[in-house]
XYZ file of C-alpha atoms in Angstrom:
566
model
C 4.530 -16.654 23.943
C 6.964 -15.635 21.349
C 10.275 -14.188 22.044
C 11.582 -11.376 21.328
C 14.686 -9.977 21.163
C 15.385 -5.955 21.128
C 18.310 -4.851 18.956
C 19.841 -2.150 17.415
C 19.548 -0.630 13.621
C 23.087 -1.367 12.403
C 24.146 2.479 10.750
C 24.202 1.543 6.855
C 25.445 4.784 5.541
C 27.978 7.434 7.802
C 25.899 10.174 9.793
C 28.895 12.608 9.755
C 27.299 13.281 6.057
C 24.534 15.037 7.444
C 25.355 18.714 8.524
C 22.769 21.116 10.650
C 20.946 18.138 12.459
C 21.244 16.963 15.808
C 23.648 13.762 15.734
C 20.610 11.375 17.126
C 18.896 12.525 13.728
C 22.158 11.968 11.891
C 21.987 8.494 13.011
C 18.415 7.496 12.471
C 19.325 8.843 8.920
C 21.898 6.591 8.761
C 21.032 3.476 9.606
C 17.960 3.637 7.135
C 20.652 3.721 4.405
C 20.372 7.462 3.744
C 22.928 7.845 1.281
C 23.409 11.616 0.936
C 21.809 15.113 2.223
C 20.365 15.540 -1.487
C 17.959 12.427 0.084
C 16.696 14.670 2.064
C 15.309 16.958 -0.017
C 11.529 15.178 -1.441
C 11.683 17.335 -4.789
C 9.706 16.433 -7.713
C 12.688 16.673 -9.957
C 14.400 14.500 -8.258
C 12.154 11.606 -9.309
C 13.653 8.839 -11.389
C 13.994 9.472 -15.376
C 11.070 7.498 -17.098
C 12.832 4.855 -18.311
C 10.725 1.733 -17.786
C 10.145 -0.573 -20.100
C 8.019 -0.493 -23.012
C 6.572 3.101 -21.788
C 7.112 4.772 -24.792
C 5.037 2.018 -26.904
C 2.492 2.198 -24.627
C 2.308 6.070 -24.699
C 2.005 6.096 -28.096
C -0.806 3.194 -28.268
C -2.805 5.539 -25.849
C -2.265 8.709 -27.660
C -3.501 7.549 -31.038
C -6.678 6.113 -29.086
C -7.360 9.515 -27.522
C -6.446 11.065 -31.028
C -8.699 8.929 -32.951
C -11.348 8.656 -30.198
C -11.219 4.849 -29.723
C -13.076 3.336 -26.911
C -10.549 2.887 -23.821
C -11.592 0.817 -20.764
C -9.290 0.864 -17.928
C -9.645 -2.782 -15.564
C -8.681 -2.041 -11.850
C -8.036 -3.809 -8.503
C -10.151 -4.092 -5.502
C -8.213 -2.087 -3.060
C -6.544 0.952 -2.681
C -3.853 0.835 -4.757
C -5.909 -0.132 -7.494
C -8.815 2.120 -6.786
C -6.376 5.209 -6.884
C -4.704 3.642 -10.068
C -7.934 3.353 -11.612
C -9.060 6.981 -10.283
C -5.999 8.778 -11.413
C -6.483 6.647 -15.300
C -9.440 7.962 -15.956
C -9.466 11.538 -14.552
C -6.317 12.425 -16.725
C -7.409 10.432 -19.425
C -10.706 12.129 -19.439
C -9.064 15.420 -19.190
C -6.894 14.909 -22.593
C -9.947 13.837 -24.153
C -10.128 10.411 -24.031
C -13.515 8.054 -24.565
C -12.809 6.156 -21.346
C -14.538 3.851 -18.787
C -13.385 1.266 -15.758
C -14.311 -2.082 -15.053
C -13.223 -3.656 -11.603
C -13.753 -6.963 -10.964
C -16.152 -8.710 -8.300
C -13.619 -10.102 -6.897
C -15.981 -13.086 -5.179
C -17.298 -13.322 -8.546
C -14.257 -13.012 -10.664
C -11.528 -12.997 -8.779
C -8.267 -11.291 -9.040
C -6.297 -10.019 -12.495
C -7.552 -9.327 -15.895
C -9.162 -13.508 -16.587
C -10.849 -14.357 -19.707
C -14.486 -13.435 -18.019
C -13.497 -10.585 -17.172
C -11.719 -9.572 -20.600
C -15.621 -11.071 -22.092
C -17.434 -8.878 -19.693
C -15.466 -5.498 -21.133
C -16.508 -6.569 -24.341
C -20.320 -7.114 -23.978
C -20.455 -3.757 -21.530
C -18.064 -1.426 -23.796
C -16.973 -3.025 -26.841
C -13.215 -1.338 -25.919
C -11.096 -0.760 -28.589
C -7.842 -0.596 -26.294
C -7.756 -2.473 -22.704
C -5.211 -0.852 -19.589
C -4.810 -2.816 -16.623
C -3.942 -0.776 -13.571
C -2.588 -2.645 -10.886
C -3.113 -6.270 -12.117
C -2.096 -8.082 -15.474
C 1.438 -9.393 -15.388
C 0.265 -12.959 -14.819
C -2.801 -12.814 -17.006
C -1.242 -14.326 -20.136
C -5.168 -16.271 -20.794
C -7.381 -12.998 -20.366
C -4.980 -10.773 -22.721
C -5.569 -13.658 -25.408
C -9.326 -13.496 -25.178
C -9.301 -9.572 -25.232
C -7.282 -9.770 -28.051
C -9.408 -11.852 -29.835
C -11.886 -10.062 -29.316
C -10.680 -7.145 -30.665
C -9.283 -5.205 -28.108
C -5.912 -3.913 -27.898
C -3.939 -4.572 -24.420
C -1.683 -2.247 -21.901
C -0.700 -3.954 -18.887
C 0.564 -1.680 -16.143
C 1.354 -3.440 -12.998
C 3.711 -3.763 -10.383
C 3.451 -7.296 -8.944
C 6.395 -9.745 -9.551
C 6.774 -12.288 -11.595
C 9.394 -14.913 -12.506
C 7.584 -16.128 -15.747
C 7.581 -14.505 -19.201
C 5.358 -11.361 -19.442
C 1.763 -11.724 -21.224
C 1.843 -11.140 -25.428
C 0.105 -7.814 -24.573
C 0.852 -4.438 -27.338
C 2.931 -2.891 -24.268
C 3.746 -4.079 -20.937
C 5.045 -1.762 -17.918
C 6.041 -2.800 -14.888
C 9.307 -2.499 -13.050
C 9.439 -5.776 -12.028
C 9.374 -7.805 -15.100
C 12.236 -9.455 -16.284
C 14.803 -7.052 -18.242
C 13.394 -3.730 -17.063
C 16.061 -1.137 -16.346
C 13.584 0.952 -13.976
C 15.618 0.965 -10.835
C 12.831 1.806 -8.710
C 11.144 -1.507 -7.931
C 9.357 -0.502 -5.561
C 6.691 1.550 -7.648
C 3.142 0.774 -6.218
C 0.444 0.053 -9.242
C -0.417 4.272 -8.778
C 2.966 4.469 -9.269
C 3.854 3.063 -12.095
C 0.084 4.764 -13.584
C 1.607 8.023 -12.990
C 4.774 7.274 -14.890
C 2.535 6.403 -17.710
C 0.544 9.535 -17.879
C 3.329 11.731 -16.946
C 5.232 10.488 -20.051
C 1.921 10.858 -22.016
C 0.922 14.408 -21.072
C 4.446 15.559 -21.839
C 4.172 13.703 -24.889
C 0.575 15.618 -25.903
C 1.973 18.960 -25.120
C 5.139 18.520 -26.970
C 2.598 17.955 -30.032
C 0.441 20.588 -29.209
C -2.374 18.563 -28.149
C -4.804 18.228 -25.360
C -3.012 17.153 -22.072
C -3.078 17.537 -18.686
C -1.329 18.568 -15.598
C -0.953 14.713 -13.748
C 0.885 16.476 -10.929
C -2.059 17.762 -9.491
C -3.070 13.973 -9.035
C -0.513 13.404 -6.601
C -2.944 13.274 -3.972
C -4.060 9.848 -5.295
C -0.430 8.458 -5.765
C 0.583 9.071 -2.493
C -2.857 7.327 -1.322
C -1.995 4.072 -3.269
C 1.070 3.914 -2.794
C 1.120 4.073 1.158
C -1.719 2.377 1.249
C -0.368 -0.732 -0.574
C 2.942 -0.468 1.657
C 5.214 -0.281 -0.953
C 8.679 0.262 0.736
C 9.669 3.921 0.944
C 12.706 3.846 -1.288
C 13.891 7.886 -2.101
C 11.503 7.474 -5.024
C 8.433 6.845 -3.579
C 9.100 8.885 -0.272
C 9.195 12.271 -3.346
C 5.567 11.321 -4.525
C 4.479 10.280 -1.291
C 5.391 13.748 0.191
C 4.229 15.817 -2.565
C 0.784 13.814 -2.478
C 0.792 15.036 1.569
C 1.444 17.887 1.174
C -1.168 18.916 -1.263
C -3.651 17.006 1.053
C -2.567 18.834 3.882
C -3.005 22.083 1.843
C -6.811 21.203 0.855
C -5.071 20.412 -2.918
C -6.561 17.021 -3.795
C -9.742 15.165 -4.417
C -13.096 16.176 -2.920
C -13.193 12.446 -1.766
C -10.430 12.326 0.458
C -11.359 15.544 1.976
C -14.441 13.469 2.792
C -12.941 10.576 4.308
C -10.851 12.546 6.469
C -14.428 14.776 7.792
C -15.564 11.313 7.991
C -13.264 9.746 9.882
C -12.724 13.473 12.236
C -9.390 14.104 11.133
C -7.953 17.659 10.054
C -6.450 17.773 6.675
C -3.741 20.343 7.454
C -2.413 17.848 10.383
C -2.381 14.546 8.145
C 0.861 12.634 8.372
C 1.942 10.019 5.865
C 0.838 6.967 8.582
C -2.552 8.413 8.342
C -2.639 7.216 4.455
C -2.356 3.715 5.637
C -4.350 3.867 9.130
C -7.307 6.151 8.352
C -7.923 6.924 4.738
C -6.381 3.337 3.084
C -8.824 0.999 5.427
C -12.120 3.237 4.209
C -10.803 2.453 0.452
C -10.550 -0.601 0.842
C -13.219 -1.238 2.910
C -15.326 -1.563 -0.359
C -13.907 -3.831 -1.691
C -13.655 -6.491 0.779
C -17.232 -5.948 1.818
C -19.122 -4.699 -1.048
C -17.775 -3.657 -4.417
C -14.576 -1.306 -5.340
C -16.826 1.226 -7.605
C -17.791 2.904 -4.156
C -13.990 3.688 -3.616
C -13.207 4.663 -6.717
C -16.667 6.909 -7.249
C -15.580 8.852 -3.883
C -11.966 9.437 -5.737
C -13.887 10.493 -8.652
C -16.227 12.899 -7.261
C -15.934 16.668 -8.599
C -17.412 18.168 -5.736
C -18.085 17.881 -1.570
C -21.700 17.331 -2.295
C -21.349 14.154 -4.633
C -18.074 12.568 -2.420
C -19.875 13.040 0.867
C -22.361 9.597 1.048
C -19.890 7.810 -0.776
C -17.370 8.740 2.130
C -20.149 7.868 4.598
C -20.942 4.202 2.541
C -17.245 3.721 2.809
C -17.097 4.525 6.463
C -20.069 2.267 7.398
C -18.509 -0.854 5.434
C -15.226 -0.009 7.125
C -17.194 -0.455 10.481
C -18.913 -3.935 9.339
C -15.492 -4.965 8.274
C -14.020 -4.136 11.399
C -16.267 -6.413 13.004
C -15.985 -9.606 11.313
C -12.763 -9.433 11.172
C -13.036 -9.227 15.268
C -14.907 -12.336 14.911
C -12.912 -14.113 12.837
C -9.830 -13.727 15.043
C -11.648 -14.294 17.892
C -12.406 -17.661 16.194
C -9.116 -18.556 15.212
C -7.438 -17.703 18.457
C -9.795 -20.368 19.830
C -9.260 -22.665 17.629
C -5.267 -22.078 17.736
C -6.048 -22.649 21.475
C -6.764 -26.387 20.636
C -4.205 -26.807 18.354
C -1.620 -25.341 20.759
C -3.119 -27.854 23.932
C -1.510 -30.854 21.627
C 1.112 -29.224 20.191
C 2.077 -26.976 23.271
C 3.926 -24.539 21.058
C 3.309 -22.890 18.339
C 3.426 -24.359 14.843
C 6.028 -22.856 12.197
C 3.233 -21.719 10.674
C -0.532 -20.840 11.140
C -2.998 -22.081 8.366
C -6.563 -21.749 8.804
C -9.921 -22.698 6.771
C -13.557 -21.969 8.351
C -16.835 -22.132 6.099
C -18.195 -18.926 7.718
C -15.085 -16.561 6.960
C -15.504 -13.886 4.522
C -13.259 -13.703 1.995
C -12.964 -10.084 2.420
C -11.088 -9.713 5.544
C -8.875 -13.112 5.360
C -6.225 -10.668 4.202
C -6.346 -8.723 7.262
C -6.923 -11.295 9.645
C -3.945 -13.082 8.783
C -2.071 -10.331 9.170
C -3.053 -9.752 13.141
C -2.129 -13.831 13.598
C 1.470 -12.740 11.775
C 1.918 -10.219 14.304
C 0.487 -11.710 17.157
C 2.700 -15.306 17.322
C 5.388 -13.973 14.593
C 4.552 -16.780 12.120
C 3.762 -16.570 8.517
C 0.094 -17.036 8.552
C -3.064 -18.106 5.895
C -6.164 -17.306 6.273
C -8.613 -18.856 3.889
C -12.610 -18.756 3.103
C -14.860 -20.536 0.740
C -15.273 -19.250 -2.702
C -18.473 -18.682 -4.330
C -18.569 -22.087 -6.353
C -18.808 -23.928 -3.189
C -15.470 -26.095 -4.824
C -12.461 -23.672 -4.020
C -11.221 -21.855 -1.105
C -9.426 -18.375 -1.400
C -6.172 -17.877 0.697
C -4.517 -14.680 1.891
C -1.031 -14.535 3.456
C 1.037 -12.407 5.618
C 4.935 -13.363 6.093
C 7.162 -12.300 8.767
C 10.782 -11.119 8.173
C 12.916 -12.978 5.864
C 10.224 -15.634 4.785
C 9.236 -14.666 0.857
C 5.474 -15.984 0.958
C 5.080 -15.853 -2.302
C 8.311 -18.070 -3.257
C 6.999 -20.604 -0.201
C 4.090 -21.091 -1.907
C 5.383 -21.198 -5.638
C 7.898 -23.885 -3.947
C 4.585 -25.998 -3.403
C 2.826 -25.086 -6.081
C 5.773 -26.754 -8.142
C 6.586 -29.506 -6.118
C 2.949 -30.861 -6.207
C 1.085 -28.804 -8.915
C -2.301 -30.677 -8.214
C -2.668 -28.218 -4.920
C -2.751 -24.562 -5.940
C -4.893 -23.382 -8.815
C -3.612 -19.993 -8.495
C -1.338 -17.603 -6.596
C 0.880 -14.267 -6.398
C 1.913 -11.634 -4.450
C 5.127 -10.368 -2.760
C 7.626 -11.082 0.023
C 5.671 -10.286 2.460
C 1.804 -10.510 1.526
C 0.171 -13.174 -1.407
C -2.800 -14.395 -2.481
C -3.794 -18.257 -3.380
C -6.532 -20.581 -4.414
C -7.059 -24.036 -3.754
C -9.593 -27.166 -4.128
C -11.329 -27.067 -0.601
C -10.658 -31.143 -1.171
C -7.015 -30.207 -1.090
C -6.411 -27.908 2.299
C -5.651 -30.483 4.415
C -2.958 -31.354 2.251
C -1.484 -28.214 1.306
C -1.322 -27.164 5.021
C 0.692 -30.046 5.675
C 2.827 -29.291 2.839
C 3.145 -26.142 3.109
C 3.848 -26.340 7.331
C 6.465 -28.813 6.392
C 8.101 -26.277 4.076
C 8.339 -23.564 6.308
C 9.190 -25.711 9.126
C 12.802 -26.450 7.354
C 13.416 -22.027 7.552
C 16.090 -21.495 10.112
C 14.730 -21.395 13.439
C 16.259 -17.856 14.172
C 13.527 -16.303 11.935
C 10.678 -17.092 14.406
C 12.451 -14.679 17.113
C 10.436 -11.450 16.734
C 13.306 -8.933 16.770
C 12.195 -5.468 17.432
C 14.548 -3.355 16.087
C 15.323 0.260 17.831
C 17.185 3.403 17.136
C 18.831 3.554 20.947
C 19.048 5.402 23.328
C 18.005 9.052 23.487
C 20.536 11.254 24.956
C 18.024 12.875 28.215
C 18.056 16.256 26.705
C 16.412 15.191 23.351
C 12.970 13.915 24.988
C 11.604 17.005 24.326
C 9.210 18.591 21.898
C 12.044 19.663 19.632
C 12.324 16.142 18.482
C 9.435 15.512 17.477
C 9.838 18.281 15.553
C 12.997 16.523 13.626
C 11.144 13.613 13.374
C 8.057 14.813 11.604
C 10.250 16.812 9.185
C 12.525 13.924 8.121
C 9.550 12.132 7.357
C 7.425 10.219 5.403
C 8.304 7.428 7.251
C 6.624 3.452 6.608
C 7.141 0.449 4.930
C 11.358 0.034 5.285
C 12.194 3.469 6.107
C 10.662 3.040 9.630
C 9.173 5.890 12.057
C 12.312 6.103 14.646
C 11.467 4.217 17.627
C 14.029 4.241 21.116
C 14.903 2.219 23.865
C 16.179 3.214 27.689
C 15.202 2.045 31.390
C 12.981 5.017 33.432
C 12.381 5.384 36.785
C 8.464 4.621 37.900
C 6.982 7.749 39.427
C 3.252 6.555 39.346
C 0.729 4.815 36.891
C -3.144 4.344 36.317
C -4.997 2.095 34.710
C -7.203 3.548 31.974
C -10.354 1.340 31.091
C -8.626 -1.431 33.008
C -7.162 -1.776 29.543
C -4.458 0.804 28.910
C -1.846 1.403 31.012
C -0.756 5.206 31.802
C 2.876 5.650 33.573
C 4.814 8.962 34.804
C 8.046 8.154 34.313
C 11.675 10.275 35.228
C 14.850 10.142 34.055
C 17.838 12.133 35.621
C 16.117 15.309 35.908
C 13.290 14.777 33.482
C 9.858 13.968 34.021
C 8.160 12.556 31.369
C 4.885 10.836 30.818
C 3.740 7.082 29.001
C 0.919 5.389 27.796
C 0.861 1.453 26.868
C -2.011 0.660 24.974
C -3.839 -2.604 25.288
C -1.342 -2.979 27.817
C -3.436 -5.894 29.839
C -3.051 -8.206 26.999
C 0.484 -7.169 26.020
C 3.047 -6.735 29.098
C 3.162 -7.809 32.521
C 3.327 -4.691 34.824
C 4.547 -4.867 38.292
C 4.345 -1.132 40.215
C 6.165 -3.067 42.857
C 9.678 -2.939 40.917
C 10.801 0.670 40.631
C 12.185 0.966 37.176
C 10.808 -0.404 33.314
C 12.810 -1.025 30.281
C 10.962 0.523 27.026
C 11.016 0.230 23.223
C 8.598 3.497 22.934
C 8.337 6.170 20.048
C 7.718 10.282 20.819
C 4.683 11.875 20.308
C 2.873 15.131 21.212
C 0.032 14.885 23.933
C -2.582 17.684 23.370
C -4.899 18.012 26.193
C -7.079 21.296 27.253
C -5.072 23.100 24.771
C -1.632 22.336 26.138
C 0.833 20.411 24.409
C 3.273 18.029 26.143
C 5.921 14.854 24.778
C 4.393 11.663 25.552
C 6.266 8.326 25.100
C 3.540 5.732 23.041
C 5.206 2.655 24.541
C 5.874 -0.789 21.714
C 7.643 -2.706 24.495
C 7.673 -3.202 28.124
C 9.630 -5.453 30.410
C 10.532 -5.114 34.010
């Protein structure tokens, strides 16, 4: 099994800063790096100027096209992020005025980014006088040479990193290219969209033209954006929150009020995990299974009538998916099983290749081996040529995936035909000739990492003083929010006194705890597979997080327990 340790957040910025707030909320401020009470307050003018790079040239490329009623084809990305991206492009567009269509790419046919085929495809289905990328682009230096020669103009808009020089596009944006002031780089693809078309419309209205409102579109960026985990710098928690909030308030696109009926979730309750858990998985269902143009039809939709079987297609792909990616862990937990027998401990890295996987969930399986054995995994399955194999990987803490795998990529550039990605999440192709190799390789690699990294650390905000498990914290912690990817939702630690426990489906474990005078109750889920549980031993130690318990129309705090140990 791995091992974990439990530690503290370190505070990162002083909680005596924040007035009016009860000093345990003070301190989970604080050691997510709050840096002032101003932080606090998710305004819309508080958003970072609009100073990224090359915006203004690309503003002005796309104003002249609406103006002069060029041909404008926006090419997406097969999940959420790029789904909303593409969504949000062509509903504001549309609204100035704007001639414009979307392509997104098959990606078992095509692939990721904007390639040549796919830059050959917009021009025998559109003829496109101007070409944006949403979401994709910054390493497609071949495809913007093709569009261009075939007439098109190109705007790149992406958010991916890169270490390389940027394509010869007309305009590139992205915060993460070299030499881009943007201190934000944390900007999802939606993101960095809404920058765009924020700096256009104010540019329109300034001339007196046609524009549009893009705030009202916030729905969509706080959908991508969560959805694509982006880390939840001050920047992205302000759209994030506005997007929420007009979700919550029935504000936003007919499709996602879909989804949620779908799914049997209440709009006005939505918090910001729901983005990721519930709507982001029915997005991108469609694109792993099927094709993206479901998604991004349902975000289109004008009214309840025309998102309702699109939400329902979505829902019923997001089911299939769920089950073969069941399967395929299933699978590679018994193969692991083997591999573990010889080994008898677990390899500094899990890399995996079956002919039956789909390609569509490799992403997602990977990720449950990550978090299962705290290893950087790959998953891979067959591409359609029958010659290459497509990888997705998941890192753990402190492992960059995508610089492991540039690292080989380098070092032997016969292996890896393409890659990219992030710290924590890439993508990768190989020759199915060459997996055995690159695993090697590429186990070898990680296997020279410090050995400290493989101790799954679960990191906690203490203790909680006995009089703050009540309902009134929950309270704090909902309004503090959103909370995700590196500003985490607060979780605690402390010992508690057994009073009794149940077993719910044999599965789940349910636990009334005390401590001092409080009674309080506990549920471990999946706890059979998770924690050993003795009722024999009086007292458990807990990493758990607060929640409210609604039953029969009373409300009561229940602890949702990450960690057990006796």
């Amino acid at each position: 099994m791995t091992k974990i340790q439990i530690l503290e957040r370190p505070l990162l910025t002083r909680p005596e800063q924040f007035q009016g707030v009860p000093t345990f909320i003070a301190e989970i401020l604080a050691r997510r790096g709050v840096a002032s009470e101003q932080e606090l307050e998710l305004k819309l003018k508080y958003l970072l100027a609009p100073n990224l790079k090359d915006l203004d040239r690309a503003v002005e490329i796309i104003d002249q096209a609406i103006d002069r009623q060029l041909q404008i084809v926006i090419v997406g990305d097969y999940d959420a992020d790029g789904a909303t991206s593409t969504a949000l492009m062509v509903l504001v567009l549309r609204e100035m005025g704007a001639r414009v269509e979307y392509l997104v790419p098959d990606r078992f046919k095509y692939g990721y980014g904007l390639t040549p085929k796919i830059a050959e495809l917009a021009a025998q289905t559109y003829r496109p006088d101007l070409l944006i990328t949403v979401d994709n682009g910054i390493s497609s230096h071949a495809g913007v040479e093709v569009a261009q020669a075939l007439g098109m103009q190109v705007i790149i808009t992406d958010h991916h990193l890169t270490t390389k020089p940027k394509p010869s596009a007309e305009a590139v944006v992205n915060p993460n290219q070299l030499d881009c002031d943007f201190s934000s780089k944390s900007l999802a693809g939606v993101g960095v969209a809404f920058y765009v078309l924020a700096k256009l419309a104010t540019h329109r209205s300034q001339q007196n033209k046609s524009t549009s409102k893009v705030s009202q579109y916030l729905d969509l960026v706080a959908l991508g954006t969560y959805a694509d985990v982006a880390s939840l710098d001050y920047n992205n928690r302000i759209l994030i929150d506005a997007g929420l909030k007009r979700i919550q308030q029935n504000q936003c696109r007919a499709g996602i009020l879909a989804l949620l009926d779908v799914a049997g979730r209440e709009a006005s309750t939505l918090r910001a995990q729901d983005l990721g858990f519930v709507l982001g998985p029915r997005i991108n269902a469609a694109g792993r299974m099927e094709s993206m143009r479901i998604g991004i039809e349902c975000l289109l939709a004008e009214d309840m009538a025309t998102a309702y079987p699109l939400a329902q297609q979505l829902n019923q792909l997001n089911v299939e998916r769920r089950q073969v990616e069941t399967e395929m862990k299933q699978q590679a937990l018994i193969a692991l099983q083997n591999v573990q027998l010889e080994t008898d401990q677990i390899p500094p890295s899990i890399v995996m290749y079956d002919e039956q996987w789909h390609q569509g969930v490799i992403g997602i399986v990977a990720g449950r081996l990550k978090e299962q054995f705290h290893r950087p995994s790959l998953v891979f399955a067959p591409d359609e040529d029958g010659i290459h194999i497509k990888g997705s990987a998941r890192s753990i803490d402190g492992i960059h995936i995508r610089d492991m795998i540039e690292h080989v990529a380098e070092q032997y550039p016969h292996l890896v035909t393409h890659f990219g990605g992030h710290a924590a999440a890439a993508g990768l192709t190989l020759k199915k000739a060459h997996f055995n190799e690159f695993k090697q390789l590429f186990i070898q690699t990680i296997a020279e990492m410090d050995a400290e990294l493989f101790h799954a650390t679960i990191w906690t905000d203490g203790e909680l003083p006995e009089n703050a498990l009540d309902l009134s914290t929950v309270d704090w912690i909902e309004q503090m929010g959103p909370w995700g990817q590196k500003f985490p939702f607060p979780q605690f630690q402390g010992t508690f006194k057994v009073i009794d426990y149940r077993w719910l489906k044999d599965q789940h474990l349910k636990l009334k705890l005390s401590l001092g005078t409080q009674s309080i109750d506990a549920i471990a889920f999946n706890a059979v597979d998770r924690f050993e549980f003795n009722p024999m031993q009086g007292f458990v130690d807990l990493v758990y997080t607060l929640e409210r318990n609604v039953f029969n129309g009373n409300v009561s705090l229940q602890l949702q327990v990450v960690h057990l140990k006796q």
